[in-house]
PDB file of C-alpha atoms in Angstrom:
ATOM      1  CA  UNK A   1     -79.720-143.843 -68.138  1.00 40.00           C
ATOM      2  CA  UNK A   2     -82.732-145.540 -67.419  1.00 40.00           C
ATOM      3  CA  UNK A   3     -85.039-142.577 -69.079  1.00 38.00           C
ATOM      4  CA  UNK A   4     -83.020-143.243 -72.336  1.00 34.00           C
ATOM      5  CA  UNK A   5     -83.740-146.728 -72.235  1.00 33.00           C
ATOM      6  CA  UNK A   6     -87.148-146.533 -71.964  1.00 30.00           C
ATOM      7  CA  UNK A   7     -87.237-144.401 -74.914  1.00 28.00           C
ATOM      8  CA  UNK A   8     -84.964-147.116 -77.204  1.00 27.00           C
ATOM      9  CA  UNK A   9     -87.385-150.044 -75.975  1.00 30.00           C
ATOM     10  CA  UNK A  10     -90.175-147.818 -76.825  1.00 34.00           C
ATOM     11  CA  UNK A  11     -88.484-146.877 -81.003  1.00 32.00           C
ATOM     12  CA  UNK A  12     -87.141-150.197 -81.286  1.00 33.00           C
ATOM     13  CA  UNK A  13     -91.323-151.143 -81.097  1.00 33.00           C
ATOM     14  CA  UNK A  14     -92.795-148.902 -83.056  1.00 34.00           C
ATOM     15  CA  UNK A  15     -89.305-149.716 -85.677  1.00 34.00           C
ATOM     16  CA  UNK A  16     -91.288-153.419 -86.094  1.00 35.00           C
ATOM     17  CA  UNK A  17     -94.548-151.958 -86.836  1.00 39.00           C
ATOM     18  CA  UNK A  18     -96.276-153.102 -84.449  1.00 37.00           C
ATOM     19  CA  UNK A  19     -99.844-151.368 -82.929  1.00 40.00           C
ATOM     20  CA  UNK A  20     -99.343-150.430 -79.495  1.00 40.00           C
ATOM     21  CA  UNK A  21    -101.076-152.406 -77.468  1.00 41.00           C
ATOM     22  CA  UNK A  22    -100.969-150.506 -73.730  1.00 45.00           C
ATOM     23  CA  UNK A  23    -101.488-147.191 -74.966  1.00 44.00           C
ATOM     24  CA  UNK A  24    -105.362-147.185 -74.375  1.00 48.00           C
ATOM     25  CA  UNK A  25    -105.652-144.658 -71.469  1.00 49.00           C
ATOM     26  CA  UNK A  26    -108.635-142.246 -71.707  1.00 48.00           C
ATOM     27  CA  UNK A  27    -108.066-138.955 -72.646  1.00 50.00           C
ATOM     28  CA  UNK A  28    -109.004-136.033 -70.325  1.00 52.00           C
ATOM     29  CA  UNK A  29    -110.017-134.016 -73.667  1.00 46.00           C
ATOM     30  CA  UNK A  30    -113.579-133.893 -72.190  1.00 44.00           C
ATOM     31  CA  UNK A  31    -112.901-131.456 -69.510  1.00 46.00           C
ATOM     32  CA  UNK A  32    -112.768-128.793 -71.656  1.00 45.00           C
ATOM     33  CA  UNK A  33    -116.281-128.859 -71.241  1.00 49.00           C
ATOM     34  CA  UNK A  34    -115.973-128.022 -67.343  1.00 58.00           C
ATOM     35  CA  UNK A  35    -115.017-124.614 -65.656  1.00 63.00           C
ATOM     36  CA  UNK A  36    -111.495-123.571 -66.564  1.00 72.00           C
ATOM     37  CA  UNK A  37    -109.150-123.813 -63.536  1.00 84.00           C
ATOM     38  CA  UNK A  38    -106.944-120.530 -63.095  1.00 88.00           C
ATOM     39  CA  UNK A  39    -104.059-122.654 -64.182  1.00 89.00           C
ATOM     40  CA  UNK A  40    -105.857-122.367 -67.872  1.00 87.00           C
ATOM     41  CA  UNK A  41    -106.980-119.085 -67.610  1.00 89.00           C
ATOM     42  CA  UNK A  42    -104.884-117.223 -70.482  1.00 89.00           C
ATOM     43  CA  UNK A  43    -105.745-113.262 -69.865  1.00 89.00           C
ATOM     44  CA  UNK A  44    -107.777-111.487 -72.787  1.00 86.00           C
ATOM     45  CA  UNK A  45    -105.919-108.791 -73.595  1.00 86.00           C
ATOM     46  CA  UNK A  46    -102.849-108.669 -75.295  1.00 88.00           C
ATOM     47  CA  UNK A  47    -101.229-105.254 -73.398  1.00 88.00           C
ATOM     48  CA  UNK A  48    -102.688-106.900 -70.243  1.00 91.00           C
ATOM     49  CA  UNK A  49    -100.225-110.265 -70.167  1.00 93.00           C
ATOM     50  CA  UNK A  50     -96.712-110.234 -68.291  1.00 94.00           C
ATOM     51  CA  UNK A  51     -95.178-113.091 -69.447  1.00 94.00           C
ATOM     52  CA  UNK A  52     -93.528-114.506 -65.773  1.00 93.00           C
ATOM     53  CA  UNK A  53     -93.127-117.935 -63.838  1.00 94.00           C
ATOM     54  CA  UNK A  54     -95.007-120.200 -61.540  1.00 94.00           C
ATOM     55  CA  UNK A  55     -93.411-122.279 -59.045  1.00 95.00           C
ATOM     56  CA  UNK A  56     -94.296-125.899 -58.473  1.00 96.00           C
ATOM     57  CA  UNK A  57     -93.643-129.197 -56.908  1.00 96.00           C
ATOM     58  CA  UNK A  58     -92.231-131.433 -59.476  1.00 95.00           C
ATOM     59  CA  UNK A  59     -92.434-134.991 -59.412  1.00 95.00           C
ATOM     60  CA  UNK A  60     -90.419-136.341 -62.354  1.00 91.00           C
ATOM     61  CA  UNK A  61     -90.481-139.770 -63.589  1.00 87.00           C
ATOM     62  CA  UNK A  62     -86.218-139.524 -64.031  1.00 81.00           C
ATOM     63  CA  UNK A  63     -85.935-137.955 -60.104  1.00 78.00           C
ATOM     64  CA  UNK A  64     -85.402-139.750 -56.963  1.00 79.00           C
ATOM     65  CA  UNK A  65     -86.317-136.450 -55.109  1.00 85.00           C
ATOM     66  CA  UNK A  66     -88.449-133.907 -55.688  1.00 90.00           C
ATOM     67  CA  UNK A  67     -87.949-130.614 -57.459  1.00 92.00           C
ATOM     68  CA  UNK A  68     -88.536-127.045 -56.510  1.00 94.00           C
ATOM     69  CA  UNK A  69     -89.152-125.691 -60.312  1.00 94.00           C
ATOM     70  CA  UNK A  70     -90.216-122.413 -62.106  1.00 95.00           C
ATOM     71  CA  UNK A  71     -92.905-123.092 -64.675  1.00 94.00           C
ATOM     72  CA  UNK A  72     -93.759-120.469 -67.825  1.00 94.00           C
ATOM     73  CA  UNK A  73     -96.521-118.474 -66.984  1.00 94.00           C
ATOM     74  CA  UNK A  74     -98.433-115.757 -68.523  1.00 94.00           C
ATOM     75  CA  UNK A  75    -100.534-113.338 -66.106  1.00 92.00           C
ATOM     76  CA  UNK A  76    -102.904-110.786 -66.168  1.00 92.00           C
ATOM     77  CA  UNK A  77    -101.012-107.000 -64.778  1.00 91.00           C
ATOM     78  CA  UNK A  78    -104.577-105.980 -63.709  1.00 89.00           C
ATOM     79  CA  UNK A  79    -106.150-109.522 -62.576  1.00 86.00           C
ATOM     80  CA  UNK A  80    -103.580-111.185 -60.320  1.00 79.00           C
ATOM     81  CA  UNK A  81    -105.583-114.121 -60.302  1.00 86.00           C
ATOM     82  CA  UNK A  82    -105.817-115.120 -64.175  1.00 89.00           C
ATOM     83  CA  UNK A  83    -103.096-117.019 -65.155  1.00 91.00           C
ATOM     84  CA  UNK A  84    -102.081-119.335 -67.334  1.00 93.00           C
ATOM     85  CA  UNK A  85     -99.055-122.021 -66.596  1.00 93.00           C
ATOM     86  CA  UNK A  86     -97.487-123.592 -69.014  1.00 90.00           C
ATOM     87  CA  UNK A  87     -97.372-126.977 -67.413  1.00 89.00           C
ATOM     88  CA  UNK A  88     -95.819-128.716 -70.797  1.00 85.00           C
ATOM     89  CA  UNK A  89     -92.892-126.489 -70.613  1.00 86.00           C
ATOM     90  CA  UNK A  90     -91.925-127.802 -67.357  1.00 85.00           C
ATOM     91  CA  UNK A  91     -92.310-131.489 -67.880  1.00 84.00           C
ATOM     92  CA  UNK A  92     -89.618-134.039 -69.132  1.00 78.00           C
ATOM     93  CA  UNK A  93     -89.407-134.295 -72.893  1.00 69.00           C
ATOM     94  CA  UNK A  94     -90.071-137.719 -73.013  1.00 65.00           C
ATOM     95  CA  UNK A  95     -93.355-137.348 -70.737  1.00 65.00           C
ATOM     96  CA  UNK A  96     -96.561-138.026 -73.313  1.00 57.00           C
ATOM     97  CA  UNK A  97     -97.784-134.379 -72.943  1.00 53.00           C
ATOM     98  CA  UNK A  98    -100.538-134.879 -75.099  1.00 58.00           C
ATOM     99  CA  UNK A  99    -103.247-135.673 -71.882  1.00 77.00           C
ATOM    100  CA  UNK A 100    -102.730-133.790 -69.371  1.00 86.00           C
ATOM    101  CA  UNK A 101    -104.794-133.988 -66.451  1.00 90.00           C
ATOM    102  CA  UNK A 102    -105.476-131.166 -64.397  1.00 91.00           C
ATOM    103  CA  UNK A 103    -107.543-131.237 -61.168  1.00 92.00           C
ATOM    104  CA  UNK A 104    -107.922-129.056 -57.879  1.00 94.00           C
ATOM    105  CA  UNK A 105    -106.788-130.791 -54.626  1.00 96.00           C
ATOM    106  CA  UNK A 106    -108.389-129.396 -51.353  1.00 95.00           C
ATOM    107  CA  UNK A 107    -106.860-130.484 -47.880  1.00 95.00           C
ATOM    108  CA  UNK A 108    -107.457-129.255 -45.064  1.00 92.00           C
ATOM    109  CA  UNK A 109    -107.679-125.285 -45.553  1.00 85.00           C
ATOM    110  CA  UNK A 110    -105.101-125.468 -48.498  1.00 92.00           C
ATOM    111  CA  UNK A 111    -106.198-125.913 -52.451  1.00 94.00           C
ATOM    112  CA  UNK A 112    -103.691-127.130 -54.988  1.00 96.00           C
ATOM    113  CA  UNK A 113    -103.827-127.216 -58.497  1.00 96.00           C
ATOM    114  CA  UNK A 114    -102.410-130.632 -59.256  1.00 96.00           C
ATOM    115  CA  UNK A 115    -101.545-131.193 -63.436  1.00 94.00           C
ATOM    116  CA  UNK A 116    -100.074-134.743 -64.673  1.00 92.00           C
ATOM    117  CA  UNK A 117     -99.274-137.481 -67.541  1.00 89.00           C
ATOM    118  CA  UNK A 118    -100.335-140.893 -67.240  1.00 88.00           C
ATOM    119  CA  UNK A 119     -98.224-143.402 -69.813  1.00 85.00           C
ATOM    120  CA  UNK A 120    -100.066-146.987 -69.322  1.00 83.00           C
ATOM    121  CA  UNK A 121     -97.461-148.430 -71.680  1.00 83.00           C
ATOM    122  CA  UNK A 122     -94.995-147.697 -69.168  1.00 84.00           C
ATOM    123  CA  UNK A 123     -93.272-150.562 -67.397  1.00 88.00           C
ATOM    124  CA  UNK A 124     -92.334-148.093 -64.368  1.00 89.00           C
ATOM    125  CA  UNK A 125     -93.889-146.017 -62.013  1.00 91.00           C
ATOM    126  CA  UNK A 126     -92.752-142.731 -60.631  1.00 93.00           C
ATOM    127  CA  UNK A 127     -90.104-143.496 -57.769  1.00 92.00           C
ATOM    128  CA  UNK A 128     -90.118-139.400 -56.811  1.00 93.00           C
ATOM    129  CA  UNK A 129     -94.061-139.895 -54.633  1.00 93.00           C
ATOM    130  CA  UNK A 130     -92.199-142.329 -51.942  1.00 91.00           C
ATOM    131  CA  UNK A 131     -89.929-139.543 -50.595  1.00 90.00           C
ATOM    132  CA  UNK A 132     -93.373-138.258 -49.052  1.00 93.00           C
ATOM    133  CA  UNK A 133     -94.743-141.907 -48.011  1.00 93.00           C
ATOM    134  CA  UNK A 134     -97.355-141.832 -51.047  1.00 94.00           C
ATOM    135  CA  UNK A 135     -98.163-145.576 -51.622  1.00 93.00           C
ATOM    136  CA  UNK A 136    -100.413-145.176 -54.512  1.00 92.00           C
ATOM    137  CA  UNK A 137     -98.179-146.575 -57.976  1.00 91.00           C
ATOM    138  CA  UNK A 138     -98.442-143.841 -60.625  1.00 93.00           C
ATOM    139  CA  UNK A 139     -96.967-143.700 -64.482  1.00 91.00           C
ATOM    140  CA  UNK A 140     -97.028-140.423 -64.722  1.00 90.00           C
ATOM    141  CA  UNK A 141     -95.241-136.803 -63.634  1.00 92.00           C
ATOM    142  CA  UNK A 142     -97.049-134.461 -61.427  1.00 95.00           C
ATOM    143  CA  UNK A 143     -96.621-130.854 -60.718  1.00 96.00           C
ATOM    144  CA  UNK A 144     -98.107-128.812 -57.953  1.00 97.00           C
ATOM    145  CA  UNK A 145     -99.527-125.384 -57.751  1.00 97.00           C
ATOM    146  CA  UNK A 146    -100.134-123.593 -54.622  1.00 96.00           C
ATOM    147  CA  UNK A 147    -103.375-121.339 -54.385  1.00 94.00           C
ATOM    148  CA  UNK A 148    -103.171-118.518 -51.297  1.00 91.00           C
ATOM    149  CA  UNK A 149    -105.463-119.206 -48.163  1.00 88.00           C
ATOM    150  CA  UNK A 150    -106.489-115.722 -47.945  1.00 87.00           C
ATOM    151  CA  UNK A 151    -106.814-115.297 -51.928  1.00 85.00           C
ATOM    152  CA  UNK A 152    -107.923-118.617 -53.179  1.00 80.00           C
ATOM    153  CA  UNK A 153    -108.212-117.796 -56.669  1.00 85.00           C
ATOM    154  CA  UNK A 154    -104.541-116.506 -56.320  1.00 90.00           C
ATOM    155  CA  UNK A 155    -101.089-118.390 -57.305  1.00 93.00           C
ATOM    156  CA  UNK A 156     -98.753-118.086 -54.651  1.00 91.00           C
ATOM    157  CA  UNK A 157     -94.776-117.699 -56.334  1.00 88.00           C
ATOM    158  CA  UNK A 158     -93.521-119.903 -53.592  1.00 89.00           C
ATOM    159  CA  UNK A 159     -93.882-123.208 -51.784  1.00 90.00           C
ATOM    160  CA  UNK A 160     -96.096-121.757 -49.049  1.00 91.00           C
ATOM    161  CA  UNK A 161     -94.652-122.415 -44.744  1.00 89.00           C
ATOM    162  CA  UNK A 162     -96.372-125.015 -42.557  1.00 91.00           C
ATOM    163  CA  UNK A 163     -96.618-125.445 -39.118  1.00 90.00           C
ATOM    164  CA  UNK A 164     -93.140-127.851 -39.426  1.00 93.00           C
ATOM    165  CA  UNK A 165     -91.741-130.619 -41.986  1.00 91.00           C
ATOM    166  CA  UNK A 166     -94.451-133.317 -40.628  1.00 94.00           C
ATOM    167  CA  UNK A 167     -97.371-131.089 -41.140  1.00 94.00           C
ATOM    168  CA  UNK A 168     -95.765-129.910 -44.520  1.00 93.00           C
ATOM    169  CA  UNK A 169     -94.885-133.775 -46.037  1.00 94.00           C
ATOM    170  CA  UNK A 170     -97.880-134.805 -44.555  1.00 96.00           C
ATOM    171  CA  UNK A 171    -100.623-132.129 -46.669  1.00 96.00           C
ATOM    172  CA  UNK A 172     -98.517-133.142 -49.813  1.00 96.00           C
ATOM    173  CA  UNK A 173     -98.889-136.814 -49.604  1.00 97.00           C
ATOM    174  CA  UNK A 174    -102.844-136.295 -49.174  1.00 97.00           C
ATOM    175  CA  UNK A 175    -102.740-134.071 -52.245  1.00 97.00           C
ATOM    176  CA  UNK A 176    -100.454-136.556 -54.153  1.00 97.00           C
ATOM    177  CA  UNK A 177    -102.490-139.589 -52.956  1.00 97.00           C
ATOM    178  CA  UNK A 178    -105.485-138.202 -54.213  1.00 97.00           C
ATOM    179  CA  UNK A 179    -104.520-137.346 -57.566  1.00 96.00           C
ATOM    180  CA  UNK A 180    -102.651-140.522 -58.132  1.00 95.00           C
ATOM    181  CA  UNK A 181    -106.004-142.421 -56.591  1.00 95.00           C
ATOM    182  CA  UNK A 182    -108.343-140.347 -59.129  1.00 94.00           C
ATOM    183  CA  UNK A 183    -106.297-140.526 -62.112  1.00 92.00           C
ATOM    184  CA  UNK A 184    -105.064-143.645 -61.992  1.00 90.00           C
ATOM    185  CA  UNK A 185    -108.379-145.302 -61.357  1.00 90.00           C
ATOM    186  CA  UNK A 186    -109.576-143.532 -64.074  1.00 89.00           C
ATOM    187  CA  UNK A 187    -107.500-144.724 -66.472  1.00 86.00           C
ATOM    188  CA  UNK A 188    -106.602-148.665 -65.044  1.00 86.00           C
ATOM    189  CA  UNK A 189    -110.509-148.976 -64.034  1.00 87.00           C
ATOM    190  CA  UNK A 190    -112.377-146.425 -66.292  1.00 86.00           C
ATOM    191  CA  UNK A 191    -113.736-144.618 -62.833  1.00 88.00           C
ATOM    192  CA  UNK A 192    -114.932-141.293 -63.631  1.00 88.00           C
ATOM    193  CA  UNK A 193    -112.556-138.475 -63.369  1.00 86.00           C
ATOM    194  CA  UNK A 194    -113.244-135.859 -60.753  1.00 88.00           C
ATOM    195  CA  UNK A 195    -112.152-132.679 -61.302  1.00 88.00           C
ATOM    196  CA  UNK A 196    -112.262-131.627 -57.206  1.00 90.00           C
ATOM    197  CA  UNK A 197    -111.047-133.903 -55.282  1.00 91.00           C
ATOM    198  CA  UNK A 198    -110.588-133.949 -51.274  1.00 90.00           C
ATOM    199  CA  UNK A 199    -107.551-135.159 -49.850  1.00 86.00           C
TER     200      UNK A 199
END
């Protein structure tokens, strides 16, 4: 109910003709200029890609909780490790898709390939981080990746096991405190965008 809402505020605006005045976050179109992250790798050859599914952490702006969620993927059948996720497929319709931001997380041992929107305009933030204690306010959904320990260029196909739930909540609130931190200080504070981050 509330998603819907925002949406008729946000037509109901644009129906006056009015410029928008808090869409002036800074678009992450420059890191195309930076290595390629497996999560972008699409694989060369056309008899070579398996068309498949990633799963991810999903932090939605219309969720209380959580979600455990299969994302598009096309792999390589020879090079396990090139992939490319569809991460657009897997967010809400309403989410502003167009800037995506797409960073590796490294905690502890563990990397994570963390992808997310940012909407300044938007009058909310994303309700879905407190479930893991993550204090940082973000307007924006966030999905994450898990790379193998003993492959680290690898996707793993499931939320990988922790020691227990504390150790487990405890590595994902790093990773989604340090994306939220990065991004949004980027955007509310023009920082510079790091594309590694430690959490």
């Amino acid at each position: 109910m509330a998603s819907s809402s925002r949406i008729r505020s946000g037509s109901s605006r644009s129906s006056r003709n009015r410029t928008p005045v808090a869409r002036r976050r800074l678009s992450p179109s420059h890191t195309i200029l930076v290595p390629l992250f497996n999560g972008d790798v699409m694989p060369q050859q056309e008899l070579d890609k398996v068309e498949g599914s990633t799963t991810g952490l999903y932090f939605g702006m219309d969720r209380a909780i959580t979600e455990t969620k299969k994302f598009p993927s096309t792999l390589s059948s020879r090079h396990k490790h090139q992939r490319y996720i569809d991460v657009r497929e897997g967010f809400a319709a309403e989410s502003m898709v167009d800037d995506i931001y797409k960073l590796k997380v490294i905690v502890d041992q563990r990397r994570y390939y963390v992808c997310g929107t940012y909407d300044q305009s938007s009058p909310n933030n994303n309700e879905s981080l407190i479930t893991y204690g993550v204090k940082e306010r973000f307007k924006g959904e966030i999905a994450i990746f898990f790379y193998s320990v003993y492959e680290p260029e690898r996707f793993l196909e499931y939320v990988p096991k922790y020691g227990n739930a504390n150790e487990r909540d405890e590595a994902i609130k790093r990773v989604l405190t340090a994306f939220s931190k990065n991004v949004g200080s980027h955007i509310e504070k023009g920082t510079r965008l790091k594309h590694i981050v430690r959490g």
